[in-house]
Coordinates of C-alpha atoms in Angstrom, one line a residue:
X1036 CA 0.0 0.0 0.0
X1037 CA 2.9 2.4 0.6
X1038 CA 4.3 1.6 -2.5
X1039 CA 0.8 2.5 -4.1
X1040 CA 0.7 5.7 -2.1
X1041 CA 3.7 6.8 -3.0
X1042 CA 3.7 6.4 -6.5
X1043 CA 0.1 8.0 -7.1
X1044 CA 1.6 11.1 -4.6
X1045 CA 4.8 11.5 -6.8
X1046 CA 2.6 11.9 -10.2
X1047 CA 0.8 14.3 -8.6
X1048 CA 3.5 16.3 -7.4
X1049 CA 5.8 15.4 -10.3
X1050 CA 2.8 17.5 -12.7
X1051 CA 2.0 20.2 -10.1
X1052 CA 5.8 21.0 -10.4
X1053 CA 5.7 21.0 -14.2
X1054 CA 3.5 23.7 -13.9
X1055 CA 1.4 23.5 -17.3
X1056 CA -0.1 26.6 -18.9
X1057 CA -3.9 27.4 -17.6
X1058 CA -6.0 25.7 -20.1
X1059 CA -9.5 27.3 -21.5
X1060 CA -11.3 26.6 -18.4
X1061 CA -9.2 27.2 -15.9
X1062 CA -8.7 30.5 -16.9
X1063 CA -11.7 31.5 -17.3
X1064 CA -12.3 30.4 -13.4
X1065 CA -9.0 31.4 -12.4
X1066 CA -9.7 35.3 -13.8
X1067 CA -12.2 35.2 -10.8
X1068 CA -9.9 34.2 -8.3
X1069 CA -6.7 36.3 -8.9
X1070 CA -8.5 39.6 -9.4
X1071 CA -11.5 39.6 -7.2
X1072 CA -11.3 40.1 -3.4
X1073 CA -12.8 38.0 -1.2
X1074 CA -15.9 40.5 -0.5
X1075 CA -15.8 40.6 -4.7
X1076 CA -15.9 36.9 -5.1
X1077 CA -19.1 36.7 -2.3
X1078 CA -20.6 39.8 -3.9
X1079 CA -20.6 39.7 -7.4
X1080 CA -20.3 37.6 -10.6
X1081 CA -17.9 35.8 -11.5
X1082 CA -16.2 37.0 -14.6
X1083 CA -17.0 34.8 -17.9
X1084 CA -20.1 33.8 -16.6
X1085 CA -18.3 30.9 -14.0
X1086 CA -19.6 29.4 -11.2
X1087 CA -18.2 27.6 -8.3
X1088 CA -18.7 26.2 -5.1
X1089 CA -18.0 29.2 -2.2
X1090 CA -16.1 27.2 -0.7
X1091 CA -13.4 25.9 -3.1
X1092 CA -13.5 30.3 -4.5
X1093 CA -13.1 31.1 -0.4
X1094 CA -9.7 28.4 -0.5
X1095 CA -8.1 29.1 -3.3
X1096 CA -8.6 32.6 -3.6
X1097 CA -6.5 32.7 0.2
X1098 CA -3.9 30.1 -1.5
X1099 CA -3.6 33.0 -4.1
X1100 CA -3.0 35.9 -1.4
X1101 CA -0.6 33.9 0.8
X1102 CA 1.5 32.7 -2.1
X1103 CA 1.4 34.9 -5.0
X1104 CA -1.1 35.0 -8.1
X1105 CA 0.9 32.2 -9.9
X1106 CA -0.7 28.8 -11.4
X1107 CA 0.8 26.5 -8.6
X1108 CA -1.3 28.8 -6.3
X1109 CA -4.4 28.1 -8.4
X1110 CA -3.6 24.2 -8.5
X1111 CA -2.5 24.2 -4.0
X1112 CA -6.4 23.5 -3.2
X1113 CA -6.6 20.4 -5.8
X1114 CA -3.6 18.8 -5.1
X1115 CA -4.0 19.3 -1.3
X1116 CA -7.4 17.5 -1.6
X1117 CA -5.8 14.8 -4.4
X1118 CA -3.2 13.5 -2.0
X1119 CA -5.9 13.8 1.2
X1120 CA -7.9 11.7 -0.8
X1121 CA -5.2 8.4 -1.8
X1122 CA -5.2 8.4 2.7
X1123 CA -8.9 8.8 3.2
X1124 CA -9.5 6.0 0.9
X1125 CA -7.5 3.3 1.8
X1126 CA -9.4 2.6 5.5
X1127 CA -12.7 3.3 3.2
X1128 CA -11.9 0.7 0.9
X1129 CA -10.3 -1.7 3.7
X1130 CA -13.8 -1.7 5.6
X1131 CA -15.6 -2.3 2.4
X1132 CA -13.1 -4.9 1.1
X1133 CA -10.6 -7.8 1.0
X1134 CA -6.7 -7.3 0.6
X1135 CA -7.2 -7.8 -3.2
X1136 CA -9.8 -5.5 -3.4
X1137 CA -8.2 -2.9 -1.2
X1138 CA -4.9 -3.3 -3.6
X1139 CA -6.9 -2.6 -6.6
X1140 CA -9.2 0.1 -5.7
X1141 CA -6.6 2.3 -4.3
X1142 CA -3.8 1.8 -7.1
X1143 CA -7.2 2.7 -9.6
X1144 CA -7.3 6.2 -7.6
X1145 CA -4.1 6.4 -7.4
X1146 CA -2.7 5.6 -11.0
X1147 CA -6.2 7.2 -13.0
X1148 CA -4.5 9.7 -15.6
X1149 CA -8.0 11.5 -15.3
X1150 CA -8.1 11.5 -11.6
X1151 CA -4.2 12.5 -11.4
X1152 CA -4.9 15.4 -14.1
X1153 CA -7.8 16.9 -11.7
X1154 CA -5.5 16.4 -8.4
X1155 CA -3.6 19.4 -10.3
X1156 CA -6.0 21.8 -11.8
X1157 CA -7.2 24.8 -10.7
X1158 CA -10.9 23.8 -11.2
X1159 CA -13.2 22.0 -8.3
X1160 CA -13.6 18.6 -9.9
X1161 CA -10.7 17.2 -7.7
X1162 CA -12.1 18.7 -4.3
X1163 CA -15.6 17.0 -5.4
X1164 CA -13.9 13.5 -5.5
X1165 CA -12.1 14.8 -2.6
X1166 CA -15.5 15.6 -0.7
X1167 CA -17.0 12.2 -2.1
X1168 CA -14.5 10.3 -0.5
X1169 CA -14.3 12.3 2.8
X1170 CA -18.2 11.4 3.1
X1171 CA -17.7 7.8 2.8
X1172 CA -14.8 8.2 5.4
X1173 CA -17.2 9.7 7.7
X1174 CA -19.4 6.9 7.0
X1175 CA -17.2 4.2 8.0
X1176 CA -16.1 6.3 11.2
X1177 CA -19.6 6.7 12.7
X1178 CA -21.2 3.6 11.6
X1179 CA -23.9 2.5 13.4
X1180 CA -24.6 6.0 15.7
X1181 CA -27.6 6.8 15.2
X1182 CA -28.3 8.9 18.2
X1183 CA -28.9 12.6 18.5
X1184 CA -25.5 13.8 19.2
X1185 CA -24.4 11.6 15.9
X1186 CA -27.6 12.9 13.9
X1187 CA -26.2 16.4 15.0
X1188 CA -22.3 15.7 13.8
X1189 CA -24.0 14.3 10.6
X1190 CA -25.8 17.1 10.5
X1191 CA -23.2 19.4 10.9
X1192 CA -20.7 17.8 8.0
X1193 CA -23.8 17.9 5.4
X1194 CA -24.0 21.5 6.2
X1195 CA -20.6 22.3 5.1
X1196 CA -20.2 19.9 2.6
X1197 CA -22.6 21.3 0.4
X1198 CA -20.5 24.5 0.2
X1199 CA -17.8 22.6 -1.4
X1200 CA -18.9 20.4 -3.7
X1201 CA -22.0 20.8 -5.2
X1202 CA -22.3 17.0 -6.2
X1203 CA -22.1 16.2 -2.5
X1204 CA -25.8 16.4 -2.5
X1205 CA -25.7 13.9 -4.9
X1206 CA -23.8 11.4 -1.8
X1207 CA -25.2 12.5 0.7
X1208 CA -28.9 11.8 -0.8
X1209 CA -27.7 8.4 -2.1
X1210 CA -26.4 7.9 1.8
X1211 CA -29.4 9.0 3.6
X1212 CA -31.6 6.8 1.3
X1213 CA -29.7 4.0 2.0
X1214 CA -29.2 4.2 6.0
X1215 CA -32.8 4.9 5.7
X1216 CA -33.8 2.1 4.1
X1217 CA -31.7 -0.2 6.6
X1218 CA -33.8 1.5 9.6
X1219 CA -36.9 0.8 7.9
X1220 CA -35.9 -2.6 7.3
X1221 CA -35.1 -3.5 10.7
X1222 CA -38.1 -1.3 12.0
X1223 CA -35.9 1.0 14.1
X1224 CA -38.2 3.9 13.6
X1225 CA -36.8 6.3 16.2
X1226 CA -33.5 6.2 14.5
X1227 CA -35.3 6.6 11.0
X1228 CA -37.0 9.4 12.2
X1229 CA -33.9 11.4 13.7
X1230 CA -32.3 11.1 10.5
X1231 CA -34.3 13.7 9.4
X1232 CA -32.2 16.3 11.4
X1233 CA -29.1 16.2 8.8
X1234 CA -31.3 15.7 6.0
X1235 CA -33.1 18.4 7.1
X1236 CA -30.1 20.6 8.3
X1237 CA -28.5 19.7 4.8
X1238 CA -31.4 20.7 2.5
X1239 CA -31.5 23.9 4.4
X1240 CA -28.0 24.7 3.6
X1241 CA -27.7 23.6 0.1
X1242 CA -31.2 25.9 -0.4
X1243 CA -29.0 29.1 0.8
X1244 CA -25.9 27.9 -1.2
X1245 CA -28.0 27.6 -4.5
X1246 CA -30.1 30.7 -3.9
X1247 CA -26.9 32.9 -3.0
X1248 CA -24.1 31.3 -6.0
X1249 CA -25.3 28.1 -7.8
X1250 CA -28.8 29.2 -9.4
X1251 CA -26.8 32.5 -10.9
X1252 CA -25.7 30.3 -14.2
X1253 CA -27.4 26.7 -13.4
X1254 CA -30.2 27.8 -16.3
X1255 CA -28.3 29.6 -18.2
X1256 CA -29.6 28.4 -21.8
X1257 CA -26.3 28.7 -23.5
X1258 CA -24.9 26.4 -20.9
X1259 CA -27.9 24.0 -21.4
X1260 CA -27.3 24.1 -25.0
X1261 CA -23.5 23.3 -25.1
X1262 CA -24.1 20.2 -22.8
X1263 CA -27.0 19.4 -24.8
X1264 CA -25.1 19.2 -28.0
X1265 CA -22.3 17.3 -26.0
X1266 CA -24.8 14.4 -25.7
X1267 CA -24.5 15.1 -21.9
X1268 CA -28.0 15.3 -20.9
X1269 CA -30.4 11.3 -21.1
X1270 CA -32.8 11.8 -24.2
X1271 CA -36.3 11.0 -22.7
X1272 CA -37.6 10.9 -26.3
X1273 CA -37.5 7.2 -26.4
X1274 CA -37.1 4.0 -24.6
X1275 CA -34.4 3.2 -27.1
X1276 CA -32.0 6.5 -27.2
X1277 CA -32.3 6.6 -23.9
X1278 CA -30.7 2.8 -23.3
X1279 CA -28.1 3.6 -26.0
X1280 CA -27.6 6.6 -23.7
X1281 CA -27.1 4.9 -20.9
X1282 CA -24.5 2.1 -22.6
X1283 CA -22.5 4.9 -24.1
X1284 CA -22.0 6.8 -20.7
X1285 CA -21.1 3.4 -18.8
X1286 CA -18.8 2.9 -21.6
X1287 CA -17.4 6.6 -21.9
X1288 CA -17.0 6.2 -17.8
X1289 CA -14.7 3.7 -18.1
X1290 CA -12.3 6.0 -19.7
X1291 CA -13.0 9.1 -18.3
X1292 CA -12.9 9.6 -15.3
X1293 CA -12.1 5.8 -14.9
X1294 CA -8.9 6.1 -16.7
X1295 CA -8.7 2.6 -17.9
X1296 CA -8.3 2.5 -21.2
X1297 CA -4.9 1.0 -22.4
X1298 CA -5.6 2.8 -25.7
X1299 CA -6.8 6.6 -27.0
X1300 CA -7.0 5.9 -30.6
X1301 CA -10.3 7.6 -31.6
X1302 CA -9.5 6.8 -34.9
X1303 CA -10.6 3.3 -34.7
X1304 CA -14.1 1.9 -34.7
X1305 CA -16.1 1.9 -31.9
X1306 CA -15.8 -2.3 -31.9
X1307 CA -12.8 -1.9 -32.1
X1308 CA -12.3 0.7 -29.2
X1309 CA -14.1 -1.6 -27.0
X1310 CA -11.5 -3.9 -27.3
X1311 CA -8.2 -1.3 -27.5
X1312 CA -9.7 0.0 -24.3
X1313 CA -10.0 -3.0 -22.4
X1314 CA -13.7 -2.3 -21.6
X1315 CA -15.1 -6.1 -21.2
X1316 CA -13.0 -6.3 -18.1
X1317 CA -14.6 -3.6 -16.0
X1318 CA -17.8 -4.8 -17.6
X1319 CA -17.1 -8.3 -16.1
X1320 CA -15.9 -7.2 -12.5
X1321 CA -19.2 -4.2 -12.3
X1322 CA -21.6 -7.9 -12.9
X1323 CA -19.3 -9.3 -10.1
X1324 CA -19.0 -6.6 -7.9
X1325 CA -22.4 -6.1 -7.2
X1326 CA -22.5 -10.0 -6.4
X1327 CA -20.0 -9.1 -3.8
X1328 CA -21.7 -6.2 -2.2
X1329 CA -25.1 -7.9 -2.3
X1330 CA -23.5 -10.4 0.0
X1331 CA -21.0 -8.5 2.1
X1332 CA -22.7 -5.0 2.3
X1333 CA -26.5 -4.5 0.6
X1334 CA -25.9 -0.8 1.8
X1335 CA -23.4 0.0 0.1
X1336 CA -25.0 -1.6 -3.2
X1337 CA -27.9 1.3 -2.6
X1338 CA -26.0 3.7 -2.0
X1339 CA -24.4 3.5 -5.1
X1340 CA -27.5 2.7 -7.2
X1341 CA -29.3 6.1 -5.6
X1342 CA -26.4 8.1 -6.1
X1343 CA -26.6 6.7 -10.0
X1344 CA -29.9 7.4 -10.4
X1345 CA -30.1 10.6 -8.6
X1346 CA -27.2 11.7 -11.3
X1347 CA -28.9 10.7 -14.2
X1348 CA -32.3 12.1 -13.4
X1349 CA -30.5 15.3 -12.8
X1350 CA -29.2 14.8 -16.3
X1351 CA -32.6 13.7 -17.5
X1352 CA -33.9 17.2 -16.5
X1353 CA -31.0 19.2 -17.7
X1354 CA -29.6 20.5 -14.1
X1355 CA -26.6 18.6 -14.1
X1356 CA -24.8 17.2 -17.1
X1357 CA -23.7 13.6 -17.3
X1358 CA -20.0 14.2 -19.0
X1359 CA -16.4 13.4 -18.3
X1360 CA -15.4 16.2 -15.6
X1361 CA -18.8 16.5 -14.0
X1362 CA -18.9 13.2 -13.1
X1363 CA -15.3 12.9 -11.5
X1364 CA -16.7 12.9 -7.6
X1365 CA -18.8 9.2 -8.8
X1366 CA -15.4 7.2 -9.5
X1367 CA -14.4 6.2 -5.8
X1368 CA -18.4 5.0 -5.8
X1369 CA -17.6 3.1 -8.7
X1370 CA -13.8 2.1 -8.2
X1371 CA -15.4 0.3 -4.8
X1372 CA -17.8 -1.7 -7.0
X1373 CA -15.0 -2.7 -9.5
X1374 CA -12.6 -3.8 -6.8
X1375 CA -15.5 -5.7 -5.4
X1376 CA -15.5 -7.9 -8.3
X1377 CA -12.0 -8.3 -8.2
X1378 CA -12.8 -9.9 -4.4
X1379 CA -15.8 -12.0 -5.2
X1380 CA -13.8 -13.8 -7.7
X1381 CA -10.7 -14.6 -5.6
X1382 CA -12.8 -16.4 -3.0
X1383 CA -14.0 -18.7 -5.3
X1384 CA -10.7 -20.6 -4.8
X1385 CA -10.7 -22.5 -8.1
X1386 CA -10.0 -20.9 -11.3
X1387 CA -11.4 -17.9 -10.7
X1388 CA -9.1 -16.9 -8.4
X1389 CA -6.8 -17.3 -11.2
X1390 CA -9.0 -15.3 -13.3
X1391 CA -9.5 -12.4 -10.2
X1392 CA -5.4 -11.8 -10.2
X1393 CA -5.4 -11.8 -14.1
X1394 CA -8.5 -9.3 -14.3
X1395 CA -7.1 -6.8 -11.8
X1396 CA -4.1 -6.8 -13.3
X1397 CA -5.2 -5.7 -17.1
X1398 CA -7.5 -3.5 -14.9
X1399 CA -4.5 -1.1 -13.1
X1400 CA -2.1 -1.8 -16.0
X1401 CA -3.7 0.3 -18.7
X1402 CA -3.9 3.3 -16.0
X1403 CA -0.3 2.6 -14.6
X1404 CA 1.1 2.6 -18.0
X1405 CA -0.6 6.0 -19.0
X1406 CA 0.3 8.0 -16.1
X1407 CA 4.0 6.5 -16.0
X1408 CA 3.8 7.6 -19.8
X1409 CA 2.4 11.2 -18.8
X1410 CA 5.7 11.5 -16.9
X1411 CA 8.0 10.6 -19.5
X1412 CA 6.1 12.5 -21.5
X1413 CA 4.7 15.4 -20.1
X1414 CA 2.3 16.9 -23.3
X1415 CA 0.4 14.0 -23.1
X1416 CA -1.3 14.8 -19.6
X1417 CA -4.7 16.0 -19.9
X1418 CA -4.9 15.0 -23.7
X1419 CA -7.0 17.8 -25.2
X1420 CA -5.8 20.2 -22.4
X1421 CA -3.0 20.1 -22.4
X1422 CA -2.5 24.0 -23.2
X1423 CA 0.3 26.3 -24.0
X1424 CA -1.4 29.8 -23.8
X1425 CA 1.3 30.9 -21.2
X1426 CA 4.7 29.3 -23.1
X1427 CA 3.2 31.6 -26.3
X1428 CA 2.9 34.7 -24.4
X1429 CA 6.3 34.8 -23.0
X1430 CA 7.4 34.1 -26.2
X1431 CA 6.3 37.2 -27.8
X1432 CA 7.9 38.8 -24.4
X1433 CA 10.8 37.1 -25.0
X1434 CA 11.2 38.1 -28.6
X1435 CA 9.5 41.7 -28.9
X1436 CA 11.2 44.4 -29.6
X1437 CA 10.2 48.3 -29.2
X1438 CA 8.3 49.1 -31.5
X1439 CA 7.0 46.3 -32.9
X1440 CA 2.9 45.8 -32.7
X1441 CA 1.2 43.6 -30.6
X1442 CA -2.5 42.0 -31.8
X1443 CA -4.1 39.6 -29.5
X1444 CA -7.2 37.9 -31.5
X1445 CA -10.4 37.8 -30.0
X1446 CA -10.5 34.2 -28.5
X1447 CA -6.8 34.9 -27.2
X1448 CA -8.5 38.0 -25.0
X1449 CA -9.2 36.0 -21.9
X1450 CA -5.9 34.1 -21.4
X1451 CA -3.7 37.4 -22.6
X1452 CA -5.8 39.0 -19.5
X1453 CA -5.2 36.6 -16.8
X1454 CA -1.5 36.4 -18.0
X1455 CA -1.0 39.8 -17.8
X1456 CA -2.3 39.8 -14.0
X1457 CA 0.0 36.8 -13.8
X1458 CA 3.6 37.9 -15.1
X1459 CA 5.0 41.5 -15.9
X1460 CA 5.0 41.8 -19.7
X1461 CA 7.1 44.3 -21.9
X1462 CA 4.4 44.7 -24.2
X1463 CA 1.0 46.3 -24.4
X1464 CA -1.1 44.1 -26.8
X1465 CA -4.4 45.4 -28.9
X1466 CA -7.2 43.4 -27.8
X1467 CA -9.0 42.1 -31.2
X1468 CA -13.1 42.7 -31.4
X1469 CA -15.1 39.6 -31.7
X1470 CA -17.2 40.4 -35.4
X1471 CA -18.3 37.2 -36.0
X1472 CA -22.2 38.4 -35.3
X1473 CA -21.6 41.9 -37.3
X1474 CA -20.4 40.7 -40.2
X1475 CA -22.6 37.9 -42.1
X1476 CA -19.8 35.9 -44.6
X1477 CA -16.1 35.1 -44.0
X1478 CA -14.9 38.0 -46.3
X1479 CA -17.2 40.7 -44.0
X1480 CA -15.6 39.1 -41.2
X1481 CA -11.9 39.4 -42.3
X1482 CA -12.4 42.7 -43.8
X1483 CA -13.0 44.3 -40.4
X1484 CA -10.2 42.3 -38.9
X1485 CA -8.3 43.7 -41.3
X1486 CA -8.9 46.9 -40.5
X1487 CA -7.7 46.4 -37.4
X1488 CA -4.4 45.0 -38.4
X1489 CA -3.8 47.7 -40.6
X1490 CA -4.4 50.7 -38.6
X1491 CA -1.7 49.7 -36.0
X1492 CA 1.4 51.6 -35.7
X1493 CA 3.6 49.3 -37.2
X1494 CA 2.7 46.9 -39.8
X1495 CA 5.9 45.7 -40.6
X1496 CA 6.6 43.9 -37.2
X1497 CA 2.9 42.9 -36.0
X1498 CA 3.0 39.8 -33.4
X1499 CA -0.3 38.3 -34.1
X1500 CA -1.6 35.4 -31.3
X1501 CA -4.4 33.1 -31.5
X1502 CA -6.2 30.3 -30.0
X1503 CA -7.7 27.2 -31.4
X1504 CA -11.5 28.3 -28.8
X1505 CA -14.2 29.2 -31.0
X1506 CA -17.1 29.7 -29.0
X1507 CA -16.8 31.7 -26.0
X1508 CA -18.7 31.2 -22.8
X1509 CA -21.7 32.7 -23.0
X1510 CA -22.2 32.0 -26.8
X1511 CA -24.5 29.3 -28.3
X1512 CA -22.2 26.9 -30.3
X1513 CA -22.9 27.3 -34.1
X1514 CA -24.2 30.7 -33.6
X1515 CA -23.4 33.0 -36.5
X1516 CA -24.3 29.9 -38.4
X1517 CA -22.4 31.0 -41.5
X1518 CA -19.3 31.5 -39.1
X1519 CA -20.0 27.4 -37.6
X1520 CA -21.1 25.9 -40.9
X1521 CA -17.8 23.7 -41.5
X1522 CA -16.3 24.6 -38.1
X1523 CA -13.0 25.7 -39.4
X1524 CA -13.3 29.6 -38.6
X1525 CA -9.8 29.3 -36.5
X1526 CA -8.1 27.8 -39.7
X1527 CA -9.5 30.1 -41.9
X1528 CA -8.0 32.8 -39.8
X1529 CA -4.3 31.1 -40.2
X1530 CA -4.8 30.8 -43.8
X1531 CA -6.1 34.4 -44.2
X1532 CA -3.3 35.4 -41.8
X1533 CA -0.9 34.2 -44.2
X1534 CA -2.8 35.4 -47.5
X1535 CA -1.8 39.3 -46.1
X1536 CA 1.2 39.4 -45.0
X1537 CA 4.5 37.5 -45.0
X1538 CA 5.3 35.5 -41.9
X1539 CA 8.8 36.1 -40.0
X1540 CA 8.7 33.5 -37.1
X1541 CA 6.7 32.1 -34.8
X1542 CA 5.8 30.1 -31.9
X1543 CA 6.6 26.4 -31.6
X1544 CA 5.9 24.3 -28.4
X1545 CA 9.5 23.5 -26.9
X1546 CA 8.3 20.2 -25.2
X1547 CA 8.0 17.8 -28.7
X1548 CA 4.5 18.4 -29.0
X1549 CA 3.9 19.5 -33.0
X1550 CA 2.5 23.1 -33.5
X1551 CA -0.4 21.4 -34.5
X1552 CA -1.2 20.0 -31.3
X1553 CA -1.3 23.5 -29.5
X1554 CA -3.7 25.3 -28.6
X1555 CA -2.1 28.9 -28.6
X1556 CA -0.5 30.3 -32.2
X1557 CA 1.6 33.4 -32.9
X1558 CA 2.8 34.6 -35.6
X1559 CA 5.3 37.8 -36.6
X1560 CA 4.0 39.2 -39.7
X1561 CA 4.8 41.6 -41.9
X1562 CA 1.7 42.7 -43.8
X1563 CA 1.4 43.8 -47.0

């Protein structure tokens, strides 16, 4: 277990200290953080439309005053609550399960690229899991207190909970319906009706959270929309979609935030996928989990079926998607049941003990191999996010000379921003005006870019910096549809780039990662 520990605290540490660029989203959150005050961040919105729990804004805005406005300030909070997490878990899972078990499901939370990646971002999806796991800890603690001092400590942690992870309601629903179910089975109504002091003391709470910060942007129809289009909401318009639904997400779970997936190759066929992403094995050990947890802990087995269900009825009625990052804090739930499997098998003491070592081994190797890879090759963590929005900045700072002009493009606004709040620059850029609704064609459009470009004060040394976003927050994807119709507005802008002026040099990610793989572009032009 201390090996286990160990390694799954040293790739956490090992990427905090790398110290990527802020990605998309994290600077939009992080904008918040570094430039509000704390009466601000209380007070008023969030800039670009964000939303967080109080309580993660309240901790990492005072990580950002006592150490500096720097990313590793942004990122103390998550990895704090990453590496809490790996201890919390291991007496969790050691009261819910056998040596093997115990082996596998921390090494899963430990070793999970996707878990690892949100131990280290300055966004709350790692102090969710963080909060998921601390509630099961508190579970196991005070098992079996059920009087009114324990109602009111239950009570109490609900209370506060909610303030830092919205998707604790989620848990601590699933947990009340399932202690209350095992009082109502054994008839102990006294204790059942005493729970309804923390369920009571928690719903008050989470009403004053959501009607002070949550309800702000939790309608926001633009938001809707995106996670609509992102398939992340169940289809209720028939029996059919909605069980396809359901088999992609179980699927998609597996490999994010699961992690297990020995492959990425989205190239392939989805059969074939299946199969490059080792996704029968978890299939077979979530059938022989629950066997295990019907036998050894019918509790549990509820708890995690009404936290399920409670997610995806949120998702059926659009107030909480079902996607990748929003449904981090449900992988302890779910590594429990896995690991489960792995135990039911191994008491069989025939050949499917054999079977049990084999499984959990092709179970930890795909996310063992990918986070060791991740080290040796740092670009790789956070696939998509992997951003360089701070490495092109300072390299315009590096190479600007006086003089020379300075055009930051429109999507390129929010990171040049935060950047500039971050580091002292030696240059003053022109922010870039977003004409995608004025104009009504792609020549329109360039034409009043264009115009821009030329009138500043030197056209013969113009650093011009870009970034692959094309939809802002607050914009409904594939509005201007002329500007969405073959989703290429960002390389149409390169190619026009190039059509009026001549390019001198530009920026090229130093890591081994190919320019096309960035998500941050500049170029020195000299226009004609």
């Amino acid at each position: 277990m201390a090996a286990i520990l160990s390694l799954g605290i040293l790739f956490r540490l090992f990427h905090f200290f790398y110290n990527r660029s802020l990605w998309e989203d994290e600077v939009y959150l992080s904008t918040g953080i570094v430039e509000m005050s704390f009466r601000e961040l209380f007070t008023k919105p969030l800039p670009h439309l964000q939303s967080a729990p109080p309580g993660y804004l309240l901790v990492a805005h005072s990580f950002v005053v006592l150490f500096g406005k720097n990313e590793q300030a942004l990122r103390l909070y998550s990895l704090l609550t990453g590496v809490a997490a790996l201890f919390l878990f291991l007496p969790v899972a050691r009261y819910f399960l056998r040596p093997l078990g115990t082996t596998v499901a921390l090494a899963l939370l430990a070793f999970a690229p996707p878990l690892v990646y949100h131990a280290v971002e300055a966004k709350p999806y790692g102090p969710e899991l963080f909060v998921t796991v601390l509630i099961l800890w508190l579970y196991v603690k005070y098992k079996g207190q059920n009087n009114l001092q324990a109602m009111l400590r239950w009570g109490i942690w609900s209370s506060m909970l909610v303030w830092f992870a919205y998707s604790s309601v989620f848990v601590l629903a699933g947990l009340t319906a399932a202690v209350g179910a095992a009082y109502m089975r054994s008839k102990q109504w006294s204790a059942l009706l005493r729970l309804f002091i923390p369920v009571g003391m928690g719903v008050v709470s989470f009403g004053a959270v959501y009607l002070l910060f949550a309800r702000h942007n939790a309608g926001s129809g633009w938001l809707v929309y995106f996670f609509y289009k992102c398939n992340s909401y169940l289809p209720l318009t028939s029996a059919k979609e909605a069980v396809v639904w359901l088999g992609q997400r179980v699927f998609l779970f597996f490999h994010y935030p699961l992690g297990l997936s020995w492959s990425n190759n989205i190239m392939l066929k989805a059969s074939e996928q299946v199969l490059q992403r080792m996704s029968l094995v978890p299939v077979v050990l979530i059938g022989t989990g629950v066997l295990y947890f019907y036998k050894h802990s019918k509790r549990y087995l509820l708890l995690l079926a009404a936290v399920l269900l409670l997610a995806v009825v949120a998702s059926a009625l659009k107030a909480y998607p079902f996607i990748d990052r929003l449904t981090v804090y449900l992988a302890p739930l779910v590594i429990l049941l896995l690991a489960g499997g792995c135990d039911y098998l191994v008491a069989k003491r025939n050949i499917l003990t054999q079977a049990s070592y084999a499984l959990a081994l092709l179970l930890v190797f795909g996310p063992l191999k990918n986070s060791v890879a991740q080290v040796v090759t740092p670009y790789l963590f956070g696939e998509f996010k992997k951003s360089y929005h701070r490495e092109a900045i300072q390299y315009i700072n590096t190479n600007y000379r006086p003089g020379d002009a300075v055009y930051i493009h429109w999507n390129e606004k929010p990171a040049y921003n935060l950047y500039r709040s971050l580091t002292p620059l030696r240059f003053t850029g022109v922010l870039g005006n977003d004409y995608r609704h004025a104009a009504g064609n792609f020549p329109d459009y360039f034409a009043r870019m264009d115009a821009e470009l030329h009138a500043l004060p030197n056209t013969k040394r113009v650093w011009v910096i870009w970034s692959n976003t094309d939809t802002p927050v607050g914009n409904y994807i594939d509005d201007p549809a002329w500007y969405y119709q073959h989703n290429d507005g960002v390389q149409r802008f390169r190619q026009h780039l190039m059509s009026i002026g001549r390019r001198l040099e530009g920026f090229n990610p130093a890591d081994g990662n190919s320019n096309t793989m960035s998500d941050a572009h500049v170029s020195l032009m000299e226009l004609y």
